[in-house]
PDB file of C-alpha atoms in Angstrom:
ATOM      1  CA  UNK A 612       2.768 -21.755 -50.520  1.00 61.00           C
ATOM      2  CA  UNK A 613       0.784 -18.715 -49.962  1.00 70.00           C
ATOM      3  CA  UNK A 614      -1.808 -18.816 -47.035  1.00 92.00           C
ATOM      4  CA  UNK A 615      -3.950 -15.236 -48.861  1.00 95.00           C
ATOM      5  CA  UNK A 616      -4.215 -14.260 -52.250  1.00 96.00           C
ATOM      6  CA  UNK A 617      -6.142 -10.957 -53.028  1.00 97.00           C
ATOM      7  CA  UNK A 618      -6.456  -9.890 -57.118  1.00 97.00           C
ATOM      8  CA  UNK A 619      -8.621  -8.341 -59.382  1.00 97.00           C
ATOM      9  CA  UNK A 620     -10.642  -9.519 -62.328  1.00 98.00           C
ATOM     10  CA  UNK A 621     -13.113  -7.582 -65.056  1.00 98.00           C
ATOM     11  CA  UNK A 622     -16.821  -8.575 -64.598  1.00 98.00           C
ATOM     12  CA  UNK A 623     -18.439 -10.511 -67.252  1.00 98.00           C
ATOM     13  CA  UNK A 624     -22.333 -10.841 -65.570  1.00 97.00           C
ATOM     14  CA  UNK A 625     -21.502 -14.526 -66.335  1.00 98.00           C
ATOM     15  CA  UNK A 626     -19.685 -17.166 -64.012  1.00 97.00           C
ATOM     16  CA  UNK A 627     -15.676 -16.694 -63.569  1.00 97.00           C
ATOM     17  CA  UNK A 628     -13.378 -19.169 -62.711  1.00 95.00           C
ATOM     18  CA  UNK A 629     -10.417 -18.349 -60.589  1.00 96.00           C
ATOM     19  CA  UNK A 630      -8.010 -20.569 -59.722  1.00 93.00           C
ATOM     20  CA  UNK A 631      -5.423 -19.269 -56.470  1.00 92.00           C
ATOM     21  CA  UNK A 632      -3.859 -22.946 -56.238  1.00 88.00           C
ATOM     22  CA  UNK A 633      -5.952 -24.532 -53.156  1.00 90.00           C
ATOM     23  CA  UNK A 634      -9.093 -24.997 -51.859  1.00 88.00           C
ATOM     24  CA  UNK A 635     -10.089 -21.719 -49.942  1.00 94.00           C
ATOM     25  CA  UNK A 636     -11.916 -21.351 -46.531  1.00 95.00           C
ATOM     26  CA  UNK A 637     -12.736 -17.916 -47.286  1.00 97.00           C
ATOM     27  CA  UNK A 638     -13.258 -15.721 -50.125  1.00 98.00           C
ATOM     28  CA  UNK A 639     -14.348 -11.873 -49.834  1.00 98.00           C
ATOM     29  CA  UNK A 640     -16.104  -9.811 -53.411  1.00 98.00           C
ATOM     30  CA  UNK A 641     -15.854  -6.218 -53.382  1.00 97.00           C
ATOM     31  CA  UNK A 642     -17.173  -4.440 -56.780  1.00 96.00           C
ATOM     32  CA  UNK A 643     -15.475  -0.754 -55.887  1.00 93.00           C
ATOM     33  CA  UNK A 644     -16.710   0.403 -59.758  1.00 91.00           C
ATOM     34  CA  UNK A 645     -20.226   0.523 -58.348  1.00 87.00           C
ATOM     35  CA  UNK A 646     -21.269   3.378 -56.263  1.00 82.00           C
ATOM     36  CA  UNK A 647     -22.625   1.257 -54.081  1.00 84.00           C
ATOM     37  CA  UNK A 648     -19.477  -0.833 -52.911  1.00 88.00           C
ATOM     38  CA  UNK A 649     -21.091  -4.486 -52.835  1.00 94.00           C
ATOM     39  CA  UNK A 650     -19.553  -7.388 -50.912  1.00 95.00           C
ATOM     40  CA  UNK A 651     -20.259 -10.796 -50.542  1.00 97.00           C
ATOM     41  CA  UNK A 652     -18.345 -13.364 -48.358  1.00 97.00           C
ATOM     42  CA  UNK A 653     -18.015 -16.580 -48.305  1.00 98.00           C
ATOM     43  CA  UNK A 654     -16.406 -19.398 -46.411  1.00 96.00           C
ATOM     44  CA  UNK A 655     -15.945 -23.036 -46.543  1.00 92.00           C
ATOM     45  CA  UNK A 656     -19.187 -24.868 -45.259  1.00 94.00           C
ATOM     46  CA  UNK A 657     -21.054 -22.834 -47.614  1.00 97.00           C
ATOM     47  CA  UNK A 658     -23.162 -24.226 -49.936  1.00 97.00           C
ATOM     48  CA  UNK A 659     -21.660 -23.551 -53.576  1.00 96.00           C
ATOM     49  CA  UNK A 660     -23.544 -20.227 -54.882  1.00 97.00           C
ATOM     50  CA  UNK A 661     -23.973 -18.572 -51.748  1.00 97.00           C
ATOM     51  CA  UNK A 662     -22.736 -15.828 -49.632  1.00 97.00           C
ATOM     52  CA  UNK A 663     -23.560 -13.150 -47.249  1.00 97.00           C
ATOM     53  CA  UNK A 664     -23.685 -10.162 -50.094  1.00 95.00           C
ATOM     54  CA  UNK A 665     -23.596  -6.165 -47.934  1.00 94.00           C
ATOM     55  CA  UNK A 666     -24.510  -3.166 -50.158  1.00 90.00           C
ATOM     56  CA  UNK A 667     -24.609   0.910 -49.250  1.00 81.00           C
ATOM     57  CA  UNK A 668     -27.385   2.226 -50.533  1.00 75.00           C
ATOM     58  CA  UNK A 669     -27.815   6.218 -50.612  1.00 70.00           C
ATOM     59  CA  UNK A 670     -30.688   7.320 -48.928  1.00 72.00           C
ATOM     60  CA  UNK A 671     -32.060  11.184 -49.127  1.00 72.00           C
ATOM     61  CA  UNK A 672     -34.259  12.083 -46.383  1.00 70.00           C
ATOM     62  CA  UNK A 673     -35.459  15.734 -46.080  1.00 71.00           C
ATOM     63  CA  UNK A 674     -32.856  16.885 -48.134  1.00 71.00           C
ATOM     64  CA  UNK A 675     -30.162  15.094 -45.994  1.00 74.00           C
ATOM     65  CA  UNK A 676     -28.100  12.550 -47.633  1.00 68.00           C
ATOM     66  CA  UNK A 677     -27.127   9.785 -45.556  1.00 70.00           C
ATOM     67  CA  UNK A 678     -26.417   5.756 -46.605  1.00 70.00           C
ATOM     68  CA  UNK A 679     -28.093   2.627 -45.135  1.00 73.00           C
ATOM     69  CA  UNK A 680     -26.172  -0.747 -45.240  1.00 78.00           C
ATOM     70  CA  UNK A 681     -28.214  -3.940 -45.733  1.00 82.00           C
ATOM     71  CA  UNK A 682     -27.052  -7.818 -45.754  1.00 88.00           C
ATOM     72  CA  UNK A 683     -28.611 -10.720 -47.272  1.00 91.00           C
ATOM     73  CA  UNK A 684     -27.732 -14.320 -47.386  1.00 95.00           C
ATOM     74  CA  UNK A 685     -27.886 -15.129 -51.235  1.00 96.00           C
ATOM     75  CA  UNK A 686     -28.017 -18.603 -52.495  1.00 96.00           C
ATOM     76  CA  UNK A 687     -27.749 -18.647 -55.776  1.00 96.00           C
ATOM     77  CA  UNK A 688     -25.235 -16.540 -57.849  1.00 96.00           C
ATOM     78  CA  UNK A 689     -22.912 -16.127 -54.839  1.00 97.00           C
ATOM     79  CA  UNK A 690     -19.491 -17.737 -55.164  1.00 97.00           C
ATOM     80  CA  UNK A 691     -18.961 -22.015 -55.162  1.00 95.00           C
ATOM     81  CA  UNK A 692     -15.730 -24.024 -55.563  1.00 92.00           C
ATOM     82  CA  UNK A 693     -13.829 -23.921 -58.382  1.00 92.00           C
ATOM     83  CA  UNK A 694     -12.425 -27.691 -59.159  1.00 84.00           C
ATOM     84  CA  UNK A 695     -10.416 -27.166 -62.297  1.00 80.00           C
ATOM     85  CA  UNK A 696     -10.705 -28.575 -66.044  1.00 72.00           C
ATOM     86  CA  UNK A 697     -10.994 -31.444 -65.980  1.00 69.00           C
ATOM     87  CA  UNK A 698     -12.862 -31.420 -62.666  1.00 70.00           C
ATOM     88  CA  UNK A 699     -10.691 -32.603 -59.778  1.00 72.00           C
ATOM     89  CA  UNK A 700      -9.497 -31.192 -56.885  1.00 76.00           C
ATOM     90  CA  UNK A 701     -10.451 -27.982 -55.627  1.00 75.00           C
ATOM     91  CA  UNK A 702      -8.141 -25.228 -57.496  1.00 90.00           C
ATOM     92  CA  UNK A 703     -10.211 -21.772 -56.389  1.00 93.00           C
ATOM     93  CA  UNK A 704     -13.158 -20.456 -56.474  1.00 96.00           C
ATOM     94  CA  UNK A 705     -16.097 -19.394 -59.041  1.00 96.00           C
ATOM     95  CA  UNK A 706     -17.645 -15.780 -58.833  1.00 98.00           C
ATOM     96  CA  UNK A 707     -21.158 -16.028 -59.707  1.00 97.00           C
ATOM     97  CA  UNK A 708     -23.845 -14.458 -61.885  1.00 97.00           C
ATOM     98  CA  UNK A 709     -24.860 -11.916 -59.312  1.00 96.00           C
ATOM     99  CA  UNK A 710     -26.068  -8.780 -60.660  1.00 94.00           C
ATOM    100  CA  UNK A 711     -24.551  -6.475 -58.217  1.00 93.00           C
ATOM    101  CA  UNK A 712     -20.883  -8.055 -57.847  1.00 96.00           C
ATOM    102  CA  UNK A 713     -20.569  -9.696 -61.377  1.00 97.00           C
ATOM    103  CA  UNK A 714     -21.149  -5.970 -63.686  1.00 96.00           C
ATOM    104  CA  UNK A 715     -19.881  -6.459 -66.967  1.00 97.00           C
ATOM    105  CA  UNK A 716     -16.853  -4.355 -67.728  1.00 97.00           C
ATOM    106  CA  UNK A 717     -16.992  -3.502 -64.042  1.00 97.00           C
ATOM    107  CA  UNK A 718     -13.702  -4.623 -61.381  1.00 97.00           C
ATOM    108  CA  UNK A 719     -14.104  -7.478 -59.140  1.00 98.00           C
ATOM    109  CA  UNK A 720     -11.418  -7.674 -55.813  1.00 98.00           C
ATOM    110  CA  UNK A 721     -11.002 -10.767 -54.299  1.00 98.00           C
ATOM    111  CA  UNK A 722      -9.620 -11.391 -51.020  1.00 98.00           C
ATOM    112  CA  UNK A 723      -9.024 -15.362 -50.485  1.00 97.00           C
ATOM    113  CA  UNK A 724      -7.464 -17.012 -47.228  1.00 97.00           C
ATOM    114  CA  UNK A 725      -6.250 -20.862 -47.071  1.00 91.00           C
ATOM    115  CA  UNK A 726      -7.756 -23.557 -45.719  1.00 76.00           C
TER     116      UNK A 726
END
């Protein structure tokens, strides 16, 4: 059985489902379509929903362009559990609704280690 799995998925803005075959102890977001490069992370402990979400953000000072990095632990729209239909055991993981990982149209990498 594999110990990581790392794929891709489209954004939809709304909650995705992703099912790697196990319950995961951590799961890493990158959004690479956004200039920006968002990330959240999350590992198991976590409430469902949450995550520790990085973004670059351009900054122009004096005419210099130069890029500041800021975290924030989110905790709602981050990434929960994913038990599987019919709810049962824990499958994968869920990418949430937020509004700088989850982009409609916009690619979603996952990186997702074994418990």
């Amino acid at each position: 059985m594999q110990e990581v799995v790392v794929g891709e998925v489209t954004g939809t803005g709304n909650a995705i489902d992703v099912s790697v075959g196990f319950l995961p102890a951590y799961v890493r977001l990158a959004n690479p379509t956004n200039a920006n490069v968002p990330t959240i992370e999350w590992w198991y402990g976590m409430p469902d929903g949450s995550g520790i979400k990085v973004i670059k953000k351009a900054v122009n000072e004096g005419g210099t362009a130069s890029y500041s990095v800021g975290n924030t632990y989110v905790t709602t729209g981050g990434i929960s559990t994913y038990r599987g239909t019919p709810a049962g055991n824990p499958v994968g993981f869920t990418i949430g609704t937020d509004a700088d990982i989850n982009v409609s149209g916009e690619k979603i990498r996952y990186f997702v280690a074994r418990q």
